[in-house]
Coordinates of N, CA, C and O in Angstrom, one line a residue:
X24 N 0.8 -1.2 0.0 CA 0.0 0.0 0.0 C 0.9 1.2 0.0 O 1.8 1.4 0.8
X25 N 0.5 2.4 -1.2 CA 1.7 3.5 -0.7 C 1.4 4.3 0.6 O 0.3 4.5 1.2
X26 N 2.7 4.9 0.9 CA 2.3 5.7 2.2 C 1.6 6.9 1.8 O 1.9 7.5 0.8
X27 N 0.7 7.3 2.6 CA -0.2 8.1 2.7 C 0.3 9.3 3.5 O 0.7 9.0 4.6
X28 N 0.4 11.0 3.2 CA 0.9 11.8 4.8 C -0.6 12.5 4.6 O -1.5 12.3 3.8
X29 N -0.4 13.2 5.4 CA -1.7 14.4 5.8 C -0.7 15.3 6.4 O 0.4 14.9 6.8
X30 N -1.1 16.6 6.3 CA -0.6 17.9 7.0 C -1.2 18.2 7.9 O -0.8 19.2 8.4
X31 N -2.7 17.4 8.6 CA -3.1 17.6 9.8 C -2.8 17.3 11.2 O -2.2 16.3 11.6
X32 N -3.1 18.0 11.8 CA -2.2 17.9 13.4 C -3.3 17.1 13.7 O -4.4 17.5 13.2
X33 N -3.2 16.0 14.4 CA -4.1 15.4 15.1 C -4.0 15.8 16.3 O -5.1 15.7 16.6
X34 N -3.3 16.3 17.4 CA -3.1 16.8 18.4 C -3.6 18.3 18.3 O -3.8 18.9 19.4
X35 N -3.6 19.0 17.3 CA -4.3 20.3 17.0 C -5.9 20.0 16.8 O -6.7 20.8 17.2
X36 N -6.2 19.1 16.3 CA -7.4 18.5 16.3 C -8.1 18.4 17.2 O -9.1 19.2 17.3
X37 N -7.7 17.3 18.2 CA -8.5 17.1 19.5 C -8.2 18.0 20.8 O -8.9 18.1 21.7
X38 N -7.0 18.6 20.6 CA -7.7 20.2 22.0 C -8.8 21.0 21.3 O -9.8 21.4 21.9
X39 N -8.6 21.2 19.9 CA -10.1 21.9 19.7 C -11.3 20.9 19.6 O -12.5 21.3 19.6
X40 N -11.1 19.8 19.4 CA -12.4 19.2 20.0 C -13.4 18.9 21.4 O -14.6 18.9 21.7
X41 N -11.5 18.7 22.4 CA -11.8 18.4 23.3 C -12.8 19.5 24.2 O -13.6 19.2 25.1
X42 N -12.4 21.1 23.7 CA -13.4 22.3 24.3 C -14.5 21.8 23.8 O -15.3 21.6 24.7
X43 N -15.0 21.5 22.7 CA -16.2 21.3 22.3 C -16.9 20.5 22.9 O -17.4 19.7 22.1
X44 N -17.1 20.0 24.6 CA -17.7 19.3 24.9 C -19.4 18.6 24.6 O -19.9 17.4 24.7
X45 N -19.9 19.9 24.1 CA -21.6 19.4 24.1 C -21.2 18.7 22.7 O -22.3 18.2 22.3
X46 N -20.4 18.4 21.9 CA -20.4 18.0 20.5 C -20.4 16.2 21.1 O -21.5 15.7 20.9
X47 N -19.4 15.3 21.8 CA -19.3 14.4 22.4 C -19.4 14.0 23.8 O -18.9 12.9 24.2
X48 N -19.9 14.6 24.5 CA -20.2 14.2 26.0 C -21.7 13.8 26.0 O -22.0 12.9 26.8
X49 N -22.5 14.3 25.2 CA -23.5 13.1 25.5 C -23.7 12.2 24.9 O -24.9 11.7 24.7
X50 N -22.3 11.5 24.2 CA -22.9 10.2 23.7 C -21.4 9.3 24.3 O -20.5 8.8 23.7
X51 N -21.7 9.5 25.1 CA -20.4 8.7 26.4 C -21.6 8.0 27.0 O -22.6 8.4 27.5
X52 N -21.0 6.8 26.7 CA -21.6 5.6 27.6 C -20.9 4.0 27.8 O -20.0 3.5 27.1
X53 N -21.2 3.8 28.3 CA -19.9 2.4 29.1 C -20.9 1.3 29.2 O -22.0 1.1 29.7
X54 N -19.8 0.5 28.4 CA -20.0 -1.5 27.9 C -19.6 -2.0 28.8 O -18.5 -1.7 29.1
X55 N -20.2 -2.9 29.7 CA -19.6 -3.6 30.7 C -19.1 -4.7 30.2 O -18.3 -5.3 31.0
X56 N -19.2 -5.4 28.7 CA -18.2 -6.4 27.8 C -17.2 -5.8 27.5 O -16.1 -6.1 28.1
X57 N -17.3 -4.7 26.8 CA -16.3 -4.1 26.3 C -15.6 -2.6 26.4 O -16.0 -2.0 27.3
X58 N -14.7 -2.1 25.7 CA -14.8 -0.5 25.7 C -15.6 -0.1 24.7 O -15.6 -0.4 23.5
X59 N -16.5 0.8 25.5 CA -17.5 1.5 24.2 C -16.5 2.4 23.1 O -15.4 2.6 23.5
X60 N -16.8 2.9 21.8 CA -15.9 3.4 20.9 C -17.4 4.2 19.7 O -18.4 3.5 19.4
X61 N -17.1 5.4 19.2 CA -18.0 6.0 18.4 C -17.1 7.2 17.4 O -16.7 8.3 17.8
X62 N -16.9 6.9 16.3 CA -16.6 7.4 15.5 C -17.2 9.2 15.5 O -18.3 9.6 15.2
X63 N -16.3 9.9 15.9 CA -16.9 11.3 16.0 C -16.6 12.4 14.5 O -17.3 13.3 14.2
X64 N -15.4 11.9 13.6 CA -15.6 12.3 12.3 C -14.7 11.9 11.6 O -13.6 11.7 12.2
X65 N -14.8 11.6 10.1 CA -14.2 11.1 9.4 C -14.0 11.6 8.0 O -14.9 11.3 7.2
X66 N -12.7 12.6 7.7 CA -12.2 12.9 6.7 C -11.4 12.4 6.1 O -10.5 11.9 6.8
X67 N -11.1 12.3 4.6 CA -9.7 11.5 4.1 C -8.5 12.7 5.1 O -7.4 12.6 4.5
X68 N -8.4 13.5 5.9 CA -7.0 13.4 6.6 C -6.8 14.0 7.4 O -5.9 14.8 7.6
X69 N -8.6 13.4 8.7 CA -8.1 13.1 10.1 C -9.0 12.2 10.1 O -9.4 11.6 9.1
X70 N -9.5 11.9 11.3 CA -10.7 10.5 11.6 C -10.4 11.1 13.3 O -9.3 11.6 13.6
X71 N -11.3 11.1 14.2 CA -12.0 11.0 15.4 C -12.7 10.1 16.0 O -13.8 9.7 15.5
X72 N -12.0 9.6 17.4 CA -13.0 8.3 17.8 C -13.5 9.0 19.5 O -12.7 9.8 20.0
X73 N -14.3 8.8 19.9 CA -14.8 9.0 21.7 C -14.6 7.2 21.8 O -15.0 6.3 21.1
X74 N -13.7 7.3 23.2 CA -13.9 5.7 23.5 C -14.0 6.0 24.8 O -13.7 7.1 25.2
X75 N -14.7 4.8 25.7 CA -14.6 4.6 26.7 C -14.6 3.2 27.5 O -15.1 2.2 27.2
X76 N -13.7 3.5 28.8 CA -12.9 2.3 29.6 C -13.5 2.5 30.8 O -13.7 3.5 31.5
X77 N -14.0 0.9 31.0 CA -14.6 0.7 32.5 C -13.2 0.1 32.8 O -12.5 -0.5 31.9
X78 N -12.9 0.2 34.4 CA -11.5 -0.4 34.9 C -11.2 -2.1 34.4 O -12.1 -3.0 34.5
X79 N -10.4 -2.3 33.9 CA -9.8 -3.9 33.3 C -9.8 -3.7 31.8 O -8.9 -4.2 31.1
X80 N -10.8 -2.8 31.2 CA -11.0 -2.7 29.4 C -9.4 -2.1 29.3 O -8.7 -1.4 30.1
X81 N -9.0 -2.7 27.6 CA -8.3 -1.9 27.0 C -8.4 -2.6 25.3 O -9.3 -3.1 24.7
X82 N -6.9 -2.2 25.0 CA -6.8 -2.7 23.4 C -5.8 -4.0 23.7 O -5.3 -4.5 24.7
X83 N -5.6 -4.5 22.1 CA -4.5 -5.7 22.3 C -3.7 -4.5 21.9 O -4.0 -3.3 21.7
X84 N -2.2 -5.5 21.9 CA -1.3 -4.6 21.2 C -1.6 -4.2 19.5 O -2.0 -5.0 18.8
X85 N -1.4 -2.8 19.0 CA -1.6 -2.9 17.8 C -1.3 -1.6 17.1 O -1.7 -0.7 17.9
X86 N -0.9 -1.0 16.2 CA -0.2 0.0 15.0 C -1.7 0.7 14.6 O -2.8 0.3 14.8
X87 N -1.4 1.9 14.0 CA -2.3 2.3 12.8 C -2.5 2.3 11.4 O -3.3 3.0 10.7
X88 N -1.4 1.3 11.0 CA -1.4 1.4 9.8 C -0.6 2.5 9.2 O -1.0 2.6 8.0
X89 N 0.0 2.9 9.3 CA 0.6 4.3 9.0 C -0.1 5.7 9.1 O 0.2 6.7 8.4
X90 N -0.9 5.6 9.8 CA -1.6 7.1 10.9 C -0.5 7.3 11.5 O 0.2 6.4 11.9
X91 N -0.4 8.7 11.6 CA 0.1 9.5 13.5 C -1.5 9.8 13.7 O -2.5 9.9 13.0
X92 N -1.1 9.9 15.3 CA -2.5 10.2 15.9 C -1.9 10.6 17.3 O -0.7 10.9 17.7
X93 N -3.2 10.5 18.0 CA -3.1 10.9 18.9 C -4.2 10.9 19.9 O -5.3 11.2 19.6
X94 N -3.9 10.6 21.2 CA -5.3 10.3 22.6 C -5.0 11.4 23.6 O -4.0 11.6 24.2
X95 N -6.2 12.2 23.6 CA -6.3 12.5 24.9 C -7.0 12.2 26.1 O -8.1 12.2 25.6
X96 N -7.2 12.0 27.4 CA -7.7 11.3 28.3 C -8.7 12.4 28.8 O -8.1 13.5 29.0
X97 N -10.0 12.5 29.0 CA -10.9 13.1 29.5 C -11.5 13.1 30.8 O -12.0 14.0 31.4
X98 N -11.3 11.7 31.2 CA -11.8 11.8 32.7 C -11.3 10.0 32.9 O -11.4 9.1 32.1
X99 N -10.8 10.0 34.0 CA -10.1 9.0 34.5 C -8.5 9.0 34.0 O -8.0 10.1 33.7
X100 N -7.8 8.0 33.9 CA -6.6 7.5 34.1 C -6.8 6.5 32.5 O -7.9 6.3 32.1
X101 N -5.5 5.9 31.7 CA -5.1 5.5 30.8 C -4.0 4.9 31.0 O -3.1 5.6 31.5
X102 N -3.6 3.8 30.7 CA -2.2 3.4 31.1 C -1.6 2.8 29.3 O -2.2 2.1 28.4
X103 N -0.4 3.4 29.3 CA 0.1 2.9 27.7 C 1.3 2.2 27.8 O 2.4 2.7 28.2
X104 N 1.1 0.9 27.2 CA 2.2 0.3 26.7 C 2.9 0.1 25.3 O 2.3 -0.3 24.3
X105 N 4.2 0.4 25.4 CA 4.4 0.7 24.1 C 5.7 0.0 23.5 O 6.2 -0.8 24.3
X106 N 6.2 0.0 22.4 CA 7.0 -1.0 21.8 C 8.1 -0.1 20.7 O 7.7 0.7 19.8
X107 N 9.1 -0.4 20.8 CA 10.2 0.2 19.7 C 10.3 -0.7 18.6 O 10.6 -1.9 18.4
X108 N 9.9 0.4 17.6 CA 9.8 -0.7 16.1 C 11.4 -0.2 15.7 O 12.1 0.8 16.0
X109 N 11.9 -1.4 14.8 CA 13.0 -1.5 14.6 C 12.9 -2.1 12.9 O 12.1 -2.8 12.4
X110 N 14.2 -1.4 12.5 CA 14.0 -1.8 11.0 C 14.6 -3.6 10.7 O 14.2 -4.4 9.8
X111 N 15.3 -3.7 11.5 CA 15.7 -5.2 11.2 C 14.8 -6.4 12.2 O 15.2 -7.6 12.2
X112 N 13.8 -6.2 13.0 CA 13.3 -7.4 13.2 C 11.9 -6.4 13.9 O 11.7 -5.2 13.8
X113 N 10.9 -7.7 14.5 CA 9.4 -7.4 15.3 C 10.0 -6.1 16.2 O 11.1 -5.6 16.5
X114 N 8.9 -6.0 16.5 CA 8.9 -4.6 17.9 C 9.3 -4.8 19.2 O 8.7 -5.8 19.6
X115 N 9.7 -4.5 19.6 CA 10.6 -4.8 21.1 C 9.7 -3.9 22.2 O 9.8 -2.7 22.3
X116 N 8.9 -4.6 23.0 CA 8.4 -3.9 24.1 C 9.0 -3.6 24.9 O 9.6 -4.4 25.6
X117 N 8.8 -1.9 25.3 CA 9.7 -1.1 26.0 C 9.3 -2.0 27.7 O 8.7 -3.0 27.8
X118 N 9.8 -1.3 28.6 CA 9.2 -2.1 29.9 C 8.7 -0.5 30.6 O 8.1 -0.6 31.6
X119 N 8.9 0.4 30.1 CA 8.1 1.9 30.9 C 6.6 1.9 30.8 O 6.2 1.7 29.6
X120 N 5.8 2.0 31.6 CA 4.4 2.5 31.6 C 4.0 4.0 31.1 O 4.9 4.8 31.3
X121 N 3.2 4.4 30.7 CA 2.8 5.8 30.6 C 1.5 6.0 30.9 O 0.6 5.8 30.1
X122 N 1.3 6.4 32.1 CA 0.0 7.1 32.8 C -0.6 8.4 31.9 O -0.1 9.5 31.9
X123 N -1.4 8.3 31.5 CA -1.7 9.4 30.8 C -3.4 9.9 31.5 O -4.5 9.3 31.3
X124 N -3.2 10.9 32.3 CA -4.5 11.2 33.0 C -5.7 12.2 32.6 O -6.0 12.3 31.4
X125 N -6.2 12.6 33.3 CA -7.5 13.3 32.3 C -6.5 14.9 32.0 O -5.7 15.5 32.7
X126 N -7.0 15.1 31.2 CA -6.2 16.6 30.8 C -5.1 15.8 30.2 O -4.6 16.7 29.6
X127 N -4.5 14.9 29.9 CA -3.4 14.6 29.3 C -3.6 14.4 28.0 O -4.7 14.1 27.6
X128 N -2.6 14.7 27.0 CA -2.4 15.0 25.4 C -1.4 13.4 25.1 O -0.4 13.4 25.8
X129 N -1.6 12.2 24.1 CA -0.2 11.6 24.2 C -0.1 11.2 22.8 O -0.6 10.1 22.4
X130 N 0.6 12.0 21.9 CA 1.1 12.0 20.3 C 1.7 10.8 20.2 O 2.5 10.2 21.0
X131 N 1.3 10.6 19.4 CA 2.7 9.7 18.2 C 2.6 9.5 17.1 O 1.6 9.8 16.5
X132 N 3.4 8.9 16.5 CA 3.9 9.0 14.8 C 3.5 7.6 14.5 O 3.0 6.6 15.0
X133 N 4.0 7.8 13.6 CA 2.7 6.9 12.1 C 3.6 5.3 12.4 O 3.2 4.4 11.7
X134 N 4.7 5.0 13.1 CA 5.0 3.5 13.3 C 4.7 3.3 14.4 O 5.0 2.1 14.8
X135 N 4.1 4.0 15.2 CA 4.0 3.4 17.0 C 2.8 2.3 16.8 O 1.8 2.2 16.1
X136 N 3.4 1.6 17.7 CA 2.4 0.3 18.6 C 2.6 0.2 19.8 O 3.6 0.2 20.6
X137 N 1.4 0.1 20.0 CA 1.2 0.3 21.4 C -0.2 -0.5 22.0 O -0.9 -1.1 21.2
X138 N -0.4 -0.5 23.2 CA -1.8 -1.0 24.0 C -1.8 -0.3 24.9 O -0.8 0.3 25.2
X139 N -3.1 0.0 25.7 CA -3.9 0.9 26.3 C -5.1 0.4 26.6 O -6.0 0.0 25.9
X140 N -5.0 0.3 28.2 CA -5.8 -0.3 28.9 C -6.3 0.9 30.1 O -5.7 2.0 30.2
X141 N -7.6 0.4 30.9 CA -7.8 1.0 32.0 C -7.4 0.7 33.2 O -8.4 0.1 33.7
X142 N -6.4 0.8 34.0 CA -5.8 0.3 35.2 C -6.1 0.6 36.3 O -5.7 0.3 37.4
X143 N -7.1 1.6 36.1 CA -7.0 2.5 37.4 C -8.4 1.8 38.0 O -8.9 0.8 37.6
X144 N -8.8 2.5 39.0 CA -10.4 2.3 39.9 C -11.7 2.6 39.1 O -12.7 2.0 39.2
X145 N -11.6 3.5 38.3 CA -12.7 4.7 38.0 C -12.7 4.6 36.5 O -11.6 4.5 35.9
X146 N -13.5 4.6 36.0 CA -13.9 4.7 34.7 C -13.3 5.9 33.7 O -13.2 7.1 34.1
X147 N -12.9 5.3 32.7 CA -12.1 6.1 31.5 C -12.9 6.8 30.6 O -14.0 6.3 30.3
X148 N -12.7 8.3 30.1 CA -12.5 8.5 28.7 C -12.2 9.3 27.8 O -12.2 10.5 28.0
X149 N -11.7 8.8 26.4 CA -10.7 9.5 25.6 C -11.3 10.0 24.5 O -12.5 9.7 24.3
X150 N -10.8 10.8 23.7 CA -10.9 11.3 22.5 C -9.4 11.2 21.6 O -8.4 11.7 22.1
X151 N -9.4 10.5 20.5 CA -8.7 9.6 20.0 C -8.9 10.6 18.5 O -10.0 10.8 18.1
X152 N -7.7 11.1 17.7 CA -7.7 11.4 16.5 C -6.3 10.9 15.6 O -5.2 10.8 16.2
X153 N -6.4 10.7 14.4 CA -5.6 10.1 13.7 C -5.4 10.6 12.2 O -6.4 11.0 11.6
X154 N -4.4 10.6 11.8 CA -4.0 11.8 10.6 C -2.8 11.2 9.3 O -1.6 11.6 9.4
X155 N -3.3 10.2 8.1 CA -4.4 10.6 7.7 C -5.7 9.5 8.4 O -5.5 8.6 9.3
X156 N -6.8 9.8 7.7 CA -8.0 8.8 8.2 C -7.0 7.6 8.4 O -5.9 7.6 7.8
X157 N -7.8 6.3 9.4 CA -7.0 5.5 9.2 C -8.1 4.3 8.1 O -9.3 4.1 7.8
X158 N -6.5 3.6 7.9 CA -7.3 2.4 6.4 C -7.1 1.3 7.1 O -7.9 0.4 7.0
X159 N -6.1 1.1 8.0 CA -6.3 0.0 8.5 C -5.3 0.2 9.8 O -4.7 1.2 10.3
X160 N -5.5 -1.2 10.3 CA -4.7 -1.3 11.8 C -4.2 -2.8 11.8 O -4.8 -3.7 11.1
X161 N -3.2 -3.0 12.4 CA -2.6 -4.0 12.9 C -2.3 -4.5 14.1 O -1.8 -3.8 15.0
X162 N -2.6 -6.0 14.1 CA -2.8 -6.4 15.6 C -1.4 -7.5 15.8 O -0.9 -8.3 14.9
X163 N -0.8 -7.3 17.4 CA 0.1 -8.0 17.4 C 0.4 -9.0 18.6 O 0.2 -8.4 19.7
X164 N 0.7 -10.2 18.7 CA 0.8 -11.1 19.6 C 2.1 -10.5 20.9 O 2.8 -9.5 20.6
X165 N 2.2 -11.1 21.8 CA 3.2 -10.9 22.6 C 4.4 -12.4 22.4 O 4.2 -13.7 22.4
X166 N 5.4 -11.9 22.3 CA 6.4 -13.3 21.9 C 7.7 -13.2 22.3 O 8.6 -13.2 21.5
X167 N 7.9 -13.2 24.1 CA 8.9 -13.2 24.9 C 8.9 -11.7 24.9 O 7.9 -11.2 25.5
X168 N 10.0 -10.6 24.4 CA 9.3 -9.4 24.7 C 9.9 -8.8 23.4 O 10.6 -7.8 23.2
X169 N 9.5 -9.7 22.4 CA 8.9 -9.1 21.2 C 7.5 -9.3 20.6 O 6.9 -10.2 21.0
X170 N 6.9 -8.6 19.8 CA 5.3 -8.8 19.5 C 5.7 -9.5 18.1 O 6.8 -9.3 17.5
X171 N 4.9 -10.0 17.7 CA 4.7 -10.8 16.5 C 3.0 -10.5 15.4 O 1.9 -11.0 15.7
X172 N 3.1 -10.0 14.5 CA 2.1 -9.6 13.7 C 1.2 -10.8 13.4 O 1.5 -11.8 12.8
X173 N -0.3 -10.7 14.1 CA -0.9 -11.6 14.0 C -2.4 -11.8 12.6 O -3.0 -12.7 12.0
X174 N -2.7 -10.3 12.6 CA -3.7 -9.7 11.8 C -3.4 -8.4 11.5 O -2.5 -7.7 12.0
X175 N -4.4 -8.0 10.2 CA -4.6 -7.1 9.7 C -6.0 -6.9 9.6 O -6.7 -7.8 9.1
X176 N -6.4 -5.4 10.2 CA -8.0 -5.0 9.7 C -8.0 -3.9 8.9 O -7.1 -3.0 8.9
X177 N -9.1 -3.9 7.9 CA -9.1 -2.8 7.0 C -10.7 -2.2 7.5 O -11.7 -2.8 7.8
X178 N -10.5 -0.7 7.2 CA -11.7 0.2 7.3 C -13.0 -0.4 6.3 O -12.9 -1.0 5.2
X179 N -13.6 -0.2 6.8 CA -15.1 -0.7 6.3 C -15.1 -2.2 6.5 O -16.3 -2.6 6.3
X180 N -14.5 -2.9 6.7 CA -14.3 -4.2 6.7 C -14.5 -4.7 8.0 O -15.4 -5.4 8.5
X181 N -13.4 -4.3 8.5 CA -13.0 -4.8 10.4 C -14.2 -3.7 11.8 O -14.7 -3.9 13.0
X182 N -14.1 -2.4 10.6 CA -14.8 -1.6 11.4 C -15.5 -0.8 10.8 O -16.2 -0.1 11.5

């Protein structure tokens, strides 16, 4: 697939979202299966998700496909784990945590993989933007403390 860029800030994005509370706060609601997740907009080059974490929910490990993006935490706690992609082999998971709390901003660029779970007591939630839209995502196994590429989802397809 060729690479795709965008000149959109995804992190320019969601602080001006994030003021816009009445746009996403009333459609915050919590899965006791799962993390709730709602597509808040979708241009070829950004995409917006509202998700939400009851304590134990998160993601597997997994990439954007070649998005940068970016989460910010709105009310509760986020915990992120993350992995150094390397050009000669799988991703090597870092062993640091990153707490990322409400009011917190946490960028990254178009190779990160990572997982993000809710660890804390109290219920999670984020607003999640990504630049360009995303086409797909990739999911990855844990394999001693490298991850191993297990799937691939594509937009309209997986989600």
């Amino acid at each position: 697939m060729a690479k795709r860029r965008s000149t959109f800030s995804p992190t320019q994005f969601l602080t001006q979202l994030a003021e816009q509370r009445r746009l996403w706060e009333p459609l915050i609601e919590f899965d006791p299966r799962s993390r709730h997740y709602m597509r808040l907009a979708a241009e070829p080059d950004v995409e917006a998700w509202l998700l939400t974490w009851l304590p134990g929910q998160g993601t597997e490990w997994h990439d954007h496909g070649g998005s940068a993006g970016a989460f910010l935490t709105v009310r509760g706690a986020l915990t992120e784990r993350y992995a150094m992609v390397h050009r000669d082999g799988p991703p090597r998971i870092r062993p640091e945590l990153r707490t990322v709390g409400a009011g917190m901003l946490r960028p990254f660029g178009s190779k990160h993989v990572h997982r993000v779970t809710n660890e804390g007591p109290e219920p999670a939630v984020s607003l999640h933007a990504y630049a360009p839209a995303l086409l797909e995502m990739n999911e990855y196994a844990v394999d001693g403390g490298r991850l191993r590429l297990v799937a691939a989802q594509r937009a309209g397809q997986s989600w």
